Amino acid sequence: SVLITPQKSCFIYPNPSSGIISISCDEIKKYTLFDSFGRCIMEAYYNVDFIDISRFDNGIYWLCLKGSDDEFLEVLPIYLNY
């Protein structure tokens, strides 16, 4: 197993969501969204304040936030239309 230790405090809201997720976190350089099967379904390499996940099916998703030097900032669950 892999242990991921968050380096910063990051928040997403609203969660559960109907599609638009706001992200509150310093120094995001990359985010990756994974579905419940671990497949990467969205990825971006820039600082972002929100993401739109309304086009995806209802369910649980995992948002991985990374900072400079590809360091993990946080891995957070997202509940879409729960």
mmCIF file of C-alpha atoms in Angstrom:
data_model
loop_
_atom_site.group_PDB
_atom_site.id
_atom_site.type_symbol
_atom_site.label_atom_id
_atom_site.label_comp_id
_atom_site.label_asym_id
_atom_site.label_seq_id
_atom_site.Cartn_x
_atom_site.Cartn_y
_atom_site.Cartn_z
ATOM 1 C CA SER A 1 0.000 0.000 0.000
ATOM 2 C CA VAL A 2 0.981 3.624 -0.452
ATOM 3 C CA LEU A 3 0.826 6.181 2.334
ATOM 4 C CA ILE A 4 0.139 9.723 1.174
ATOM 5 C CA THR A 5 0.820 12.427 3.724
ATOM 6 C CA PRO A 6 -0.817 15.741 2.857
ATOM 7 C CA GLN A 7 1.534 18.736 2.951
ATOM 8 C CA LYS A 8 -1.100 21.493 2.914
ATOM 9 C CA SER A 9 -4.724 21.937 3.876
ATOM 10 C CA CYS A 10 -6.987 21.976 0.850
ATOM 11 C CA PHE A 11 -10.765 22.177 0.753
ATOM 12 C CA ILE A 12 -13.381 21.464 -1.884
ATOM 13 C CA TYR A 13 -16.992 22.616 -1.748
ATOM 14 C CA PRO A 14 -19.810 21.929 -2.105
ATOM 15 C CA ASN A 15 -19.354 18.254 -1.487
ATOM 16 C CA PRO A 16 -21.651 16.466 -2.358
ATOM 17 C CA SER A 17 -21.966 18.457 -5.563
ATOM 18 C CA SER A 18 -24.184 18.639 -8.603
ATOM 19 C CA GLY A 19 -21.291 19.527 -10.873
ATOM 20 C CA ILE A 20 -19.199 22.614 -10.062
ATOM 21 C CA ILE A 21 -16.547 22.068 -7.382
ATOM 22 C CA SER A 22 -14.691 25.027 -5.865
ATOM 23 C CA ILE A 23 -11.146 24.382 -4.693
ATOM 24 C CA SER A 24 -9.438 26.291 -1.915
ATOM 25 C CA CYS A 25 -5.732 25.478 -1.810
ATOM 26 C CA ASP A 26 -2.457 27.331 -2.257
ATOM 27 C CA GLU A 27 0.011 26.521 -5.003
ATOM 28 C CA ILE A 28 -1.899 23.966 -7.079
ATOM 29 C CA LYS A 29 0.211 23.148 -10.130
ATOM 30 C CA LYS A 30 -1.674 20.050 -11.242
ATOM 31 C CA TYR A 31 -4.919 18.290 -10.488
ATOM 32 C CA THR A 32 -6.056 14.851 -11.550
ATOM 33 C CA LEU A 33 -9.571 13.458 -11.186
ATOM 34 C CA PHE A 34 -10.009 9.689 -10.920
ATOM 35 C CA ASP A 35 -13.200 7.652 -11.157
ATOM 36 C CA SER A 36 -14.061 4.864 -8.704
ATOM 37 C CA PHE A 37 -12.099 2.382 -10.843
ATOM 38 C CA GLY A 38 -8.906 4.433 -10.569
ATOM 39 C CA ARG A 39 -9.004 5.696 -14.156
ATOM 40 C CA CYS A 40 -7.798 9.244 -14.826
ATOM 41 C CA ILE A 41 -10.779 11.093 -16.323
ATOM 42 C CA MET A 42 -9.617 14.721 -16.070
ATOM 43 C CA GLU A 43 -6.270 16.416 -15.640
ATOM 44 C CA ALA A 44 -4.890 19.957 -15.812
ATOM 45 C CA TYR A 45 -1.499 21.567 -15.252
ATOM 46 C CA TYR A 46 -2.345 24.975 -13.863
ATOM 47 C CA ASN A 47 -3.719 26.665 -10.784
ATOM 48 C CA VAL A 48 -7.483 26.321 -10.697
ATOM 49 C CA ASP A 49 -10.280 27.678 -8.486
ATOM 50 C CA PHE A 50 -13.047 25.376 -9.709
ATOM 51 C CA ILE A 51 -13.703 22.364 -11.920
ATOM 52 C CA ASP A 52 -16.856 21.267 -13.704
ATOM 53 C CA ILE A 53 -17.627 17.570 -13.266
ATOM 54 C CA SER A 54 -21.305 17.771 -14.252
ATOM 55 C CA ARG A 55 -20.732 15.703 -17.418
ATOM 56 C CA PHE A 56 -19.762 12.629 -15.400
ATOM 57 C CA ASP A 57 -22.084 9.970 -13.986
ATOM 58 C CA ASN A 58 -23.226 10.124 -10.371
ATOM 59 C CA GLY A 59 -20.786 8.521 -7.974
ATOM 60 C CA ILE A 60 -17.598 8.940 -5.973
ATOM 61 C CA TYR A 61 -14.513 10.490 -7.536
ATOM 62 C CA TRP A 62 -11.022 11.206 -6.193
ATOM 63 C CA LEU A 63 -9.304 14.548 -6.713
ATOM 64 C CA CYS A 64 -5.518 14.496 -6.446
ATOM 65 C CA LEU A 65 -3.921 17.920 -5.993
ATOM 66 C CA LYS A 66 -0.200 18.445 -6.579
ATOM 67 C CA GLY A 67 2.054 21.440 -6.035
ATOM 68 C CA SER A 68 5.459 22.412 -7.294
ATOM 69 C CA ASP A 69 7.995 19.625 -7.818
ATOM 70 C CA ASP A 70 5.062 17.213 -8.229
ATOM 71 C CA GLU A 71 4.550 17.009 -4.443
ATOM 72 C CA PHE A 72 1.192 15.729 -3.181
ATOM 73 C CA LEU A 73 -0.867 18.416 -1.520
ATOM 74 C CA GLU A 74 -4.052 16.435 -0.927
ATOM 75 C CA VAL A 75 -6.214 13.572 -2.171
ATOM 76 C CA LEU A 76 -9.904 14.296 -1.615
ATOM 77 C CA PRO A 77 -13.119 12.369 -2.324
ATOM 78 C CA ILE A 78 -15.833 14.087 -4.348
ATOM 79 C CA TYR A 79 -19.442 12.917 -4.188
ATOM 80 C CA LEU A 80 -21.349 13.782 -7.354
ATOM 81 C CA ASN A 81 -25.141 14.023 -6.971
ATOM 82 C CA TYR A 82 -25.243 12.008 -3.763
#
